[in-house]
PDB file of C-alpha atoms and ligand atoms in Angstrom:
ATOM      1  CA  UNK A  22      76.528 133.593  91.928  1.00 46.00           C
ATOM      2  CA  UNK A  23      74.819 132.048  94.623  1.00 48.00           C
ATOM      3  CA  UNK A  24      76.602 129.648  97.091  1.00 53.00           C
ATOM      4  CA  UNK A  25      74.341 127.321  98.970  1.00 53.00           C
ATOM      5  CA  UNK A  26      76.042 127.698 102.242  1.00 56.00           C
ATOM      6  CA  UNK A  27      75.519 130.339 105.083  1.00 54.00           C
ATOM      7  CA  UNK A  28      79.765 132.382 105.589  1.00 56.00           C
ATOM      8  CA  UNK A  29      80.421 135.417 105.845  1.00 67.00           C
ATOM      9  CA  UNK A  30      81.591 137.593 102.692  1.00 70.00           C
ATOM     10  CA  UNK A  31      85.201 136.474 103.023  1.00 90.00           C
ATOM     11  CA  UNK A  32      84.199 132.847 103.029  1.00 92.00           C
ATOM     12  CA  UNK A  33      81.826 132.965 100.406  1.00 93.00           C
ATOM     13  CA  UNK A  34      84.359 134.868  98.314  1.00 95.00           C
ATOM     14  CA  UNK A  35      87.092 132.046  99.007  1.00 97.00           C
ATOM     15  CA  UNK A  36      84.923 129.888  97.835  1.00 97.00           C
ATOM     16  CA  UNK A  37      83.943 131.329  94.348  1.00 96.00           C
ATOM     17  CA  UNK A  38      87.801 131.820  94.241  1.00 97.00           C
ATOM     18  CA  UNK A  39      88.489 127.962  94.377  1.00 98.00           C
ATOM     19  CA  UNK A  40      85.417 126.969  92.188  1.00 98.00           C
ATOM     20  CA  UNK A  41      87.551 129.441  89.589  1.00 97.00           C
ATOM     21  CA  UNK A  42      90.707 127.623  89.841  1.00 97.00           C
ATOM     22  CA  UNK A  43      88.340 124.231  89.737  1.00 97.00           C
ATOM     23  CA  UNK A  44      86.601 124.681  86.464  1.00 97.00           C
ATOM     24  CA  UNK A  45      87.407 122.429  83.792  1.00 96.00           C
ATOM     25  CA  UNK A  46      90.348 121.076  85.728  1.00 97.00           C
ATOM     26  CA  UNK A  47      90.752 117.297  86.328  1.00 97.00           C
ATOM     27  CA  UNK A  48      90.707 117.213  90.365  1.00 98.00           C
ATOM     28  CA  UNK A  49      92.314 115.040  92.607  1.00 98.00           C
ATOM     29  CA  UNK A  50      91.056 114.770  96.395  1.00 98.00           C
ATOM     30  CA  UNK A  51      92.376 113.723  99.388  1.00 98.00           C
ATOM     31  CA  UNK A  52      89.983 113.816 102.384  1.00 97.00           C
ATOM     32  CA  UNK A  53      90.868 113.188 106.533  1.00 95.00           C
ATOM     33  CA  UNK A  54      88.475 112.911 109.556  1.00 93.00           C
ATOM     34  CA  UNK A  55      86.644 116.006 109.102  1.00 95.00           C
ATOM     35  CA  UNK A  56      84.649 114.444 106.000  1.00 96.00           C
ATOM     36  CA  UNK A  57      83.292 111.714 108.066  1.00 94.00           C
ATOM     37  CA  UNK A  58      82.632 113.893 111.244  1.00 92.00           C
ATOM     38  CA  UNK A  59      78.955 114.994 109.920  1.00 93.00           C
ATOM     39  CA  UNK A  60      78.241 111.195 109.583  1.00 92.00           C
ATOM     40  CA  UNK A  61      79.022 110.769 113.431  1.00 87.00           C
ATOM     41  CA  UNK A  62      82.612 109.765 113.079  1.00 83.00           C
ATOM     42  CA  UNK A  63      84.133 111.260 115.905  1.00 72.00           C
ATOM     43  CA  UNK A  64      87.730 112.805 114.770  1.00 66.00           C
ATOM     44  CA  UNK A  65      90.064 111.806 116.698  1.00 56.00           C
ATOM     45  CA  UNK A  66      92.897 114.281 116.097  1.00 49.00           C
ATOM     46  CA  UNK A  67      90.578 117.232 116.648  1.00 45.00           C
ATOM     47  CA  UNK A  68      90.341 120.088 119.277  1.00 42.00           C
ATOM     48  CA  UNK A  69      88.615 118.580 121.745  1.00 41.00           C
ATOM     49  CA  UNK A  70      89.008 114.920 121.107  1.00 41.00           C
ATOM     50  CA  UNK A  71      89.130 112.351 123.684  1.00 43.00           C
ATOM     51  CA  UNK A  72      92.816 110.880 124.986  1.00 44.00           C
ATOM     52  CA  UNK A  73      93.395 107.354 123.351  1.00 54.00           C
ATOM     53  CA  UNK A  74      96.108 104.942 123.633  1.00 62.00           C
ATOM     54  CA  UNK A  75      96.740 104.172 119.902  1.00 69.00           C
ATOM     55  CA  UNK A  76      97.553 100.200 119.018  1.00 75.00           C
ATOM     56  CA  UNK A  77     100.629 100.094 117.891  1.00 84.00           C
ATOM     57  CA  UNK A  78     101.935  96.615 115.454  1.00 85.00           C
ATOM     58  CA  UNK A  79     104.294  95.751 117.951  1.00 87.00           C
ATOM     59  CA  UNK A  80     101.884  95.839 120.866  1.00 87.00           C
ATOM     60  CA  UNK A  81      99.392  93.858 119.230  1.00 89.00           C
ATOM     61  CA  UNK A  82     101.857  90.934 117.797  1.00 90.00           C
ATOM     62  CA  UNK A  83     103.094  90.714 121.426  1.00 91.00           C
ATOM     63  CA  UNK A  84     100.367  90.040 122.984  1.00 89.00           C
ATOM     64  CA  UNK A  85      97.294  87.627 122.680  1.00 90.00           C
ATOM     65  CA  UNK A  86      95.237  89.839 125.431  1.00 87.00           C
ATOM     66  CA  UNK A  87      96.022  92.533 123.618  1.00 86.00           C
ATOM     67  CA  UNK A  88      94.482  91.475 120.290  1.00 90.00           C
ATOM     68  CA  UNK A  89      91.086  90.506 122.112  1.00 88.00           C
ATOM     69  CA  UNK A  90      91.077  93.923 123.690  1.00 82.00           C
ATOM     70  CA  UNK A  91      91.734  95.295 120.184  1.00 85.00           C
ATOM     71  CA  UNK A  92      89.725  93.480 118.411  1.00 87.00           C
ATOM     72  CA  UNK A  93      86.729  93.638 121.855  1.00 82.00           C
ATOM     73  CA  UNK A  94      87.055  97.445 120.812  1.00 79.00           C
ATOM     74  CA  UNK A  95      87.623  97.317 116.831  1.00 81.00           C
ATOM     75  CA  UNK A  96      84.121  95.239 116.746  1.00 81.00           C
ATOM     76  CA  UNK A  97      82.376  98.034 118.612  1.00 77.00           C
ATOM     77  CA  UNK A  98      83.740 100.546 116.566  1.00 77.00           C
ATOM     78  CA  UNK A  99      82.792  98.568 113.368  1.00 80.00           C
ATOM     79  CA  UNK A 100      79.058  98.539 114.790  1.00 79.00           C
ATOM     80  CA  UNK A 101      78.825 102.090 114.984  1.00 77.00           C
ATOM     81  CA  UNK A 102      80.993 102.772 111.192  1.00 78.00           C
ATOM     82  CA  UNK A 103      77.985 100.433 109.508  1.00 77.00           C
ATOM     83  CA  UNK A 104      75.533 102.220 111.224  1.00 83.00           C
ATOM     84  CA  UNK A 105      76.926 105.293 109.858  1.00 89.00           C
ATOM     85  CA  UNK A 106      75.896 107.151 106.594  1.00 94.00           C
ATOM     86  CA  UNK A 107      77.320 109.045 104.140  1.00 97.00           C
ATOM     87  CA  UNK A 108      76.934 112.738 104.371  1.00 98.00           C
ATOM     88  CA  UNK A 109      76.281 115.762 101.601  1.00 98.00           C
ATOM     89  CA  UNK A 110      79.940 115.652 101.388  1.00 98.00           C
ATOM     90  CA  UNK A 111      81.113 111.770 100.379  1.00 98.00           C
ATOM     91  CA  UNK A 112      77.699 112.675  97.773  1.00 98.00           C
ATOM     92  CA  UNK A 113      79.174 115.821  96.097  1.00 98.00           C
ATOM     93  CA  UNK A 114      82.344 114.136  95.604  1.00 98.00           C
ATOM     94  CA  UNK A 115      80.857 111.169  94.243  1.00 98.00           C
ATOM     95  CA  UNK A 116      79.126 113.448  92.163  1.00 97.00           C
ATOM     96  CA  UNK A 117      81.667 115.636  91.357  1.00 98.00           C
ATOM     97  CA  UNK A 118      83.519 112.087  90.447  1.00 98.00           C
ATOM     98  CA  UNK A 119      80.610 111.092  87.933  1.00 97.00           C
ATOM     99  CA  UNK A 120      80.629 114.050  86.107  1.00 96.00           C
ATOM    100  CA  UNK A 121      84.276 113.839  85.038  1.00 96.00           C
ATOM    101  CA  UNK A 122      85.289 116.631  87.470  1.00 97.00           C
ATOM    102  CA  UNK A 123      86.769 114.734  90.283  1.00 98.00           C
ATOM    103  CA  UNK A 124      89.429 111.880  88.976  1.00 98.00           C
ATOM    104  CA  UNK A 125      89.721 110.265  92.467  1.00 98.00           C
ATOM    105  CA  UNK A 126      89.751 110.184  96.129  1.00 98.00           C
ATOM    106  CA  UNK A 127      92.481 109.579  98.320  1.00 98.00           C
ATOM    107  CA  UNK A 128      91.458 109.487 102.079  1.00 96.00           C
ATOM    108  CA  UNK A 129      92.997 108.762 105.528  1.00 93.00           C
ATOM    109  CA  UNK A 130      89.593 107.815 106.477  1.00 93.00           C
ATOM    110  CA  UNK A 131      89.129 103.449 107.349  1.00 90.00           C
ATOM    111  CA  UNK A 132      85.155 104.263 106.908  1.00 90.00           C
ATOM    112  CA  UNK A 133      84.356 103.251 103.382  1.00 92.00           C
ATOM    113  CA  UNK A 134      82.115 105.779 103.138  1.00 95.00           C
ATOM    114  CA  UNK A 135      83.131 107.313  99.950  1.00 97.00           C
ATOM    115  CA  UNK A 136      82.763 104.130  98.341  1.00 96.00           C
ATOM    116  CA  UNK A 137      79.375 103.822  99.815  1.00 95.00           C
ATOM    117  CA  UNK A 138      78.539 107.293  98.037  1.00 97.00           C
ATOM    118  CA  UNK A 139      79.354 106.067  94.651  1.00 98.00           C
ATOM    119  CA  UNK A 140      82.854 106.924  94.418  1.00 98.00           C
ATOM    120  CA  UNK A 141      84.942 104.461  92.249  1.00 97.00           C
ATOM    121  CA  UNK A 142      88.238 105.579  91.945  1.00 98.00           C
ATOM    122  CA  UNK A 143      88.985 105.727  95.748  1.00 98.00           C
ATOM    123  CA  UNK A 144      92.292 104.562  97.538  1.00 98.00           C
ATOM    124  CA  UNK A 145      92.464 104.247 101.312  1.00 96.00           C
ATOM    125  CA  UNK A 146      95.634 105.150 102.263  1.00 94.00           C
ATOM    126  CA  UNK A 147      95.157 103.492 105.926  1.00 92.00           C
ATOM    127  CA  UNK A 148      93.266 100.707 104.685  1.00 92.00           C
ATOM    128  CA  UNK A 149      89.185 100.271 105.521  1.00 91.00           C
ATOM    129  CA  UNK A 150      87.538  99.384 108.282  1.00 88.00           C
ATOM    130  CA  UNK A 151      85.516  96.424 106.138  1.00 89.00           C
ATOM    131  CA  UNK A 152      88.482  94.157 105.621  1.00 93.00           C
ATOM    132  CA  UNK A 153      90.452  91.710 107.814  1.00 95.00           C
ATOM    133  CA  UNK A 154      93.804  90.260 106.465  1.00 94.00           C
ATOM    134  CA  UNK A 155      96.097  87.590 107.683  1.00 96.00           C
ATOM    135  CA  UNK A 156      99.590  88.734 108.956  1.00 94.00           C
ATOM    136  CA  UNK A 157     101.123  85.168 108.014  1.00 95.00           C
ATOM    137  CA  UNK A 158      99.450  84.096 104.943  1.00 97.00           C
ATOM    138  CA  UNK A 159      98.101  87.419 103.374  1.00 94.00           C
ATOM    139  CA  UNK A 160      95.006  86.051 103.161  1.00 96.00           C
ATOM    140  CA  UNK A 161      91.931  88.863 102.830  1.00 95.00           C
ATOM    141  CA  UNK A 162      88.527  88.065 104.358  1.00 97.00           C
ATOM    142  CA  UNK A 163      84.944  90.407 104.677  1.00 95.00           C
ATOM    143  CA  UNK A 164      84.529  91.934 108.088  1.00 93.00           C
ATOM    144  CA  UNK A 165      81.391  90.783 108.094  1.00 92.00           C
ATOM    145  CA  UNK A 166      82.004  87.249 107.952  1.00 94.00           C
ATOM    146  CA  UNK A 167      84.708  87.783 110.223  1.00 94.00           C
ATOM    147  CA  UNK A 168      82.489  89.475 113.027  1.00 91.00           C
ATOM    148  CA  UNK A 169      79.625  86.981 112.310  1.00 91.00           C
ATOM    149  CA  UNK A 170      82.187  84.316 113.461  1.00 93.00           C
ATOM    150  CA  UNK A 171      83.173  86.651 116.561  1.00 90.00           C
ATOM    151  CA  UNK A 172      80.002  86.623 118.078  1.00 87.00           C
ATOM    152  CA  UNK A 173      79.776  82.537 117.229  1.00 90.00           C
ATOM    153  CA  UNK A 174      82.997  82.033 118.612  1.00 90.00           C
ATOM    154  CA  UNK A 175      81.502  83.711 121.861  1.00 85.00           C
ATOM    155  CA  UNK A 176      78.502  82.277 122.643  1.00 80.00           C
ATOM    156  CA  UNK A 177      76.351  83.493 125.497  1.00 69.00           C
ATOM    157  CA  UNK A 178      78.842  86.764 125.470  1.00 69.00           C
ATOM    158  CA  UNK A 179      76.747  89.642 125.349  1.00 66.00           C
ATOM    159  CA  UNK A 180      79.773  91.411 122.856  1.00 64.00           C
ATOM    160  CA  UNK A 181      77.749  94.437 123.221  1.00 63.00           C
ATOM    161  CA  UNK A 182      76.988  94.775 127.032  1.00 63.00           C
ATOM    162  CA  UNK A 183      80.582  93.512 127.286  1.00 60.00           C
ATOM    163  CA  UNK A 184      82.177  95.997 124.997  1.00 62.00           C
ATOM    164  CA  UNK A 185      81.645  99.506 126.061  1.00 61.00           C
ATOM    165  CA  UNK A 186      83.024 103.223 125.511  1.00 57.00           C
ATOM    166  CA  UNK A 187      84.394 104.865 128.251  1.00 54.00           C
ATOM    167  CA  UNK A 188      84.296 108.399 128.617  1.00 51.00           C
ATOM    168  CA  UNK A 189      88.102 109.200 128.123  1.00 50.00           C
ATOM    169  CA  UNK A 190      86.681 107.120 124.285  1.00 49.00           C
ATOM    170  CA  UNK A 191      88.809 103.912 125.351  1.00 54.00           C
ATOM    171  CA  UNK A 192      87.331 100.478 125.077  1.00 57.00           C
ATOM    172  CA  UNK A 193      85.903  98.858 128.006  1.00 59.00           C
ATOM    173  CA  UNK A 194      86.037  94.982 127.707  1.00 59.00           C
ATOM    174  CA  UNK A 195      84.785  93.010 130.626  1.00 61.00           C
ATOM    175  CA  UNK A 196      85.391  89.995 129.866  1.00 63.00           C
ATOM    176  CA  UNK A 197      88.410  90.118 127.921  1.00 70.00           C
ATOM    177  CA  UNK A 198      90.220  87.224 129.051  1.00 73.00           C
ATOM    178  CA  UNK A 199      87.391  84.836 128.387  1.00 80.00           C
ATOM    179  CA  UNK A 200      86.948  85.952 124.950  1.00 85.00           C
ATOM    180  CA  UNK A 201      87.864  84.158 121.779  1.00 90.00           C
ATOM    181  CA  UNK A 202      89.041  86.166 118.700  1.00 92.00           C
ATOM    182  CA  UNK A 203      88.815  84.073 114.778  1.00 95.00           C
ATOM    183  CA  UNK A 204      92.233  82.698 113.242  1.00 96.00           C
ATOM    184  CA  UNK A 205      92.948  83.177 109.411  1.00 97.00           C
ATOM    185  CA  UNK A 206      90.523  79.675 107.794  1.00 96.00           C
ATOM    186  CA  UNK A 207      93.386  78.751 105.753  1.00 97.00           C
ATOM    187  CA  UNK A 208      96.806  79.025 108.107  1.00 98.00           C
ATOM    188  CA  UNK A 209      95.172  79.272 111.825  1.00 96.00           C
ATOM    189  CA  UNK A 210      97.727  82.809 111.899  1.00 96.00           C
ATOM    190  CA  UNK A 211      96.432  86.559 113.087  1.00 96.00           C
ATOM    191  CA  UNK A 212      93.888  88.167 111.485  1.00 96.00           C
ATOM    192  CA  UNK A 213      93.883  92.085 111.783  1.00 93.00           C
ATOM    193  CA  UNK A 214      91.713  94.638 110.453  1.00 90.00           C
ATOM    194  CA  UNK A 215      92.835  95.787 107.360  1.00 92.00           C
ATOM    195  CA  UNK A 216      93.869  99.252 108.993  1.00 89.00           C
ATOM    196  CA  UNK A 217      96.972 100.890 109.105  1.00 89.00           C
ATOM    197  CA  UNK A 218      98.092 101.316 112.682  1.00 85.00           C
ATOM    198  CA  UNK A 219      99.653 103.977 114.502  1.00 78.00           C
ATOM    199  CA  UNK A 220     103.176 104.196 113.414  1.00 76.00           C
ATOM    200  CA  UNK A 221     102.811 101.840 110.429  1.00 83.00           C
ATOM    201  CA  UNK A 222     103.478 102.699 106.886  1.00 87.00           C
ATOM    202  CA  UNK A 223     101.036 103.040 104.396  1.00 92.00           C
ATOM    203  CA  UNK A 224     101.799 100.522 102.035  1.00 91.00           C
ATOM    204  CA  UNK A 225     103.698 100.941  99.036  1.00 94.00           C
ATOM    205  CA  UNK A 226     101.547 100.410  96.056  1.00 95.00           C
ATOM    206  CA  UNK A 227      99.169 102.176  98.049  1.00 95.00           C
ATOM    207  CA  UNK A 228     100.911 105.150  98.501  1.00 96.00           C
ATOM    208  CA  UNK A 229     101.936 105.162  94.577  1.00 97.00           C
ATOM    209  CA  UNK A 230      98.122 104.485  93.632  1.00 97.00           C
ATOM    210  CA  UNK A 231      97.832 107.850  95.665  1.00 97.00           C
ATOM    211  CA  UNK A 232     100.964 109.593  93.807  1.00 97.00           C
ATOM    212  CA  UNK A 233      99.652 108.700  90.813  1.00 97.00           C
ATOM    213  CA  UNK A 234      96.249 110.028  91.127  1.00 97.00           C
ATOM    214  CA  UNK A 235      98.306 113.708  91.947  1.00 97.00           C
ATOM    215  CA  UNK A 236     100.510 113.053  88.962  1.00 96.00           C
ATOM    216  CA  UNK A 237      97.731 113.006  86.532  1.00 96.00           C
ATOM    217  CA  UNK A 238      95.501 115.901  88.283  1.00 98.00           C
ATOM    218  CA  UNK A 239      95.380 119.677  87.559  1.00 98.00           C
ATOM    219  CA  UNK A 240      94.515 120.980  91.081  1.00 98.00           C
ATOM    220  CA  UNK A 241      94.553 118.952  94.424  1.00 98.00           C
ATOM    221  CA  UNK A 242      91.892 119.660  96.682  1.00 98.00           C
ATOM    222  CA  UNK A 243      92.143 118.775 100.418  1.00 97.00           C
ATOM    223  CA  UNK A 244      88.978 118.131 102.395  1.00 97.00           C
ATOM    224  CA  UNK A 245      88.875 118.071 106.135  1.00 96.00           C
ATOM    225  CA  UNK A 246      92.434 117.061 107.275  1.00 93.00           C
ATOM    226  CA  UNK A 247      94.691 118.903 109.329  1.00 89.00           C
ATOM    227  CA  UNK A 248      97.816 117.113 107.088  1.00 87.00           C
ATOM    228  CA  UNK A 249      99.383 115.630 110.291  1.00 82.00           C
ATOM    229  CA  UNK A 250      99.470 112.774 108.382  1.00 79.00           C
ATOM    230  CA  UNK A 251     102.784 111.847 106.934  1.00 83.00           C
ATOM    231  CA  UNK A 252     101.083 110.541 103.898  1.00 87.00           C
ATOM    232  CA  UNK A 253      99.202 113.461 103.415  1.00 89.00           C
ATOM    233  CA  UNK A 254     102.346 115.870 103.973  1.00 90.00           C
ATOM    234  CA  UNK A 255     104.565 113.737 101.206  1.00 93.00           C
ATOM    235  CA  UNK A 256     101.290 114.154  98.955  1.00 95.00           C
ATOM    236  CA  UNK A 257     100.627 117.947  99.541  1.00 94.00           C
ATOM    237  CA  UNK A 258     104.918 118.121  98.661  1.00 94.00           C
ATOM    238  CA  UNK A 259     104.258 116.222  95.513  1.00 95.00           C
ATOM    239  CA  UNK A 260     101.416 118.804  94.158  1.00 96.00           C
ATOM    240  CA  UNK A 261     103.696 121.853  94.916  1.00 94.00           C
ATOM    241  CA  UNK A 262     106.592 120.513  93.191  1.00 95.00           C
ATOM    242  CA  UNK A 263     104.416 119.193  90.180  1.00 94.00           C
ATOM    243  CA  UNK A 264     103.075 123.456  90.687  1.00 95.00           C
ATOM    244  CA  UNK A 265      99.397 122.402  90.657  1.00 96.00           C
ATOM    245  CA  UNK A 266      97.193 124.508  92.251  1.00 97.00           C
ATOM    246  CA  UNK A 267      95.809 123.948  96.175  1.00 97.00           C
ATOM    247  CA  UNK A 268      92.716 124.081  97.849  1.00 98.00           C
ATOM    248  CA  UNK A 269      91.965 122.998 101.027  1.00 97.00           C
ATOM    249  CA  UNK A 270      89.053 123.161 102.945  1.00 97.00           C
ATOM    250  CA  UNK A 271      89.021 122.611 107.053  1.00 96.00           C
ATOM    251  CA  UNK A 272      88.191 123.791 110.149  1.00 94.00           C
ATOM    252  CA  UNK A 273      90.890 125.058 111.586  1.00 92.00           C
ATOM    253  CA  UNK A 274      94.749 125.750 110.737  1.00 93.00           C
ATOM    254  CA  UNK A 275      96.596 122.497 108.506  1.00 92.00           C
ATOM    255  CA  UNK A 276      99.771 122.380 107.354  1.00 89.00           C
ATOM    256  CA  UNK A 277      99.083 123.271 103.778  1.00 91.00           C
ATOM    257  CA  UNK A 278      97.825 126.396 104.595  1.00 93.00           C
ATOM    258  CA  UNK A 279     101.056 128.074 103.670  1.00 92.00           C
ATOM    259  CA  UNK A 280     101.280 125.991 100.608  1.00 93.00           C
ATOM    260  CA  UNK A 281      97.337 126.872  99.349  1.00 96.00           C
ATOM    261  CA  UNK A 282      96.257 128.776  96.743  1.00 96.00           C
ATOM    262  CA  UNK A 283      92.775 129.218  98.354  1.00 97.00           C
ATOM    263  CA  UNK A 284      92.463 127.973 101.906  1.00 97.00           C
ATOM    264  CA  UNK A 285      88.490 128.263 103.300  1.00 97.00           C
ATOM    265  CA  UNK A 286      88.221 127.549 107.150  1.00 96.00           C
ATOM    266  CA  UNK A 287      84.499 125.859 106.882  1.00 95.00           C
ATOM    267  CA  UNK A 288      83.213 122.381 106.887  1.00 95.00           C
ATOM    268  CA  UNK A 289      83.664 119.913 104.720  1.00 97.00           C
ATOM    269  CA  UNK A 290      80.238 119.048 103.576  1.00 97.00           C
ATOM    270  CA  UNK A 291      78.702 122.277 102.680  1.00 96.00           C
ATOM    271  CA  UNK A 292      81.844 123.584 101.100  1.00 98.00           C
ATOM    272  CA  UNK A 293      82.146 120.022  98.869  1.00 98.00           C
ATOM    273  CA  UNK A 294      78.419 120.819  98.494  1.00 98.00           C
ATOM    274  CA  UNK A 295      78.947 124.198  96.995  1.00 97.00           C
ATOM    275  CA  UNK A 296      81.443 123.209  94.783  1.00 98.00           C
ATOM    276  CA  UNK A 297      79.266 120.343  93.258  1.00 97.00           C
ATOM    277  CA  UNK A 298      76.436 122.674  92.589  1.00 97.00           C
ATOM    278  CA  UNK A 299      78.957 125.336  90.978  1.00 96.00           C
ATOM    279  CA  UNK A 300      81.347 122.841  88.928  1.00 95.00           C
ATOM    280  CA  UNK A 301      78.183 119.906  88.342  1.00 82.00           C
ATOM    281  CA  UNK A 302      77.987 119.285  84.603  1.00 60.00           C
TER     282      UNK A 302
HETATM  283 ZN1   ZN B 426      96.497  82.930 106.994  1.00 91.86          ZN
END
């Protein structure tokens, strides 16, 4: 068989090796950083990646100069994920998905961009980068609305000449002090991004929306994470108890190497890509 994507032999054999284990088996995905990094996302816990002081719960709760820093930088970063496209990779899994191959996707990714592909059954273990919740009051709002009322709230701030990347990837803000972040509509209390922060649980029902999806799969395929994830460790756990085969697919070593049936050190989208063409119905 032909595979659409230029390895050498050993690669290329890998990868008829997982397509194998993949056919006719109900699938379920998770995906990390190295999905979105063909889309422009830069991936942050890669070789190479720029230092970055991560925000934790407790820092932002603390501190009201803190939010507007976080949120100064959260906007910017917003700008650039909706300028951002999904790549050959979110498409073969939403393919993949829509021909009764692929049961779900669970990603560490806050991008949306699997959804934006035409996957349905996606859950987001860190939350997404398109919603803003209330910490007092629960309350969910649209980023969009929420950023439109950021930049009316600041009137005569240029947000974008004010909010700038650095080269070590921190935010810049200018004009911090001076700037004014929205309050939840309903109770005046903090609105976040609906992202899970740096030593914050993943929710609950999320993770069990997650554990389910594994429960009721045949073979788990990982795409472009390393598995430094907690999430993604108690997940990878879960498929080798329940026996089901692995696959994972990343540049570079993860931790479920030692637990993988096939592991193929490539990238994400012409590997997903590949397997689309092979399994497709
Ligand atoms: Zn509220």
């Amino acid at each position: 068989m032909e595979i659409g994507i230029d390895t050498t032999p050993d690669t290329g054999r890998l990868v008829r090796e997982a397509i194998d284990l993949m056919r006719g088996a109900r699938i379920a995905v998770l995906t990390g950083a190295g999905v979105s990094t063909d889309s422009g996302i830069p991936d942050y816990r890669g070789e190479g990646a720029p230092a970055r002081t991560p925000m934790t719960v407790q820092r932002f709760l603390a501190s009201e100069d803190a939010r507007k820093r976080y949120w100064a930088g959260s906007h910017l970063g917003w700008r650039h994920f909706g300028a951002a496209r999904p790549n050959a990779g979110h498409v073969a899994l939403a393919s993949l998905e829509a021909s009764g191959a692929v049961a779900g996707v669970v990603t560490q990714n806050v991008d949306g961009l699997h959804r934006r592909a035409g996957s349905r059954h996606v859950v987001e273990l860190h939350g997404g980068m398109d919603r803003v919740v209330c910490l007092d009051c629960g309350q969910h709002y649209a980023r969009q609305a929420i950023a439109e009322e950021l930049t009316l709230l600041n009137p005569g701030m240029d947000l974008e000449q004010s909010i700038r990347q650095a080269p070590d990837g921190d935010v810049v803000v200018d004009e911090v002090e001076s700037m004014v972040i929205p309050a939840c509509s309903i109770c005046r209390g903090i609105l976040k991004p609906d992202v899970v922060f740096f030593g914050e649980f993943v929710p609950v029902p999320t993770f069990q929306a997650a554990a389910s999806l594994v429960a009721g799969a045949e073979v788990f395929l990982v795409a472009g994470s390393s598995l430094v994830v907690n999430s993604g460790v108690r997940l990878i756990e879960q498929a080798r108890r329940r026996k089901l085969p692995i696959v994972v697919v990343n540049r570079g070593v993860t931790k479920g190497d030692s637990r993988a049936a096939v592991k193929i050190d490539a990238g994400a989208s012409e590997t997903l890509t590949a397997f689309a063409e092979a399994l497709g119905s």
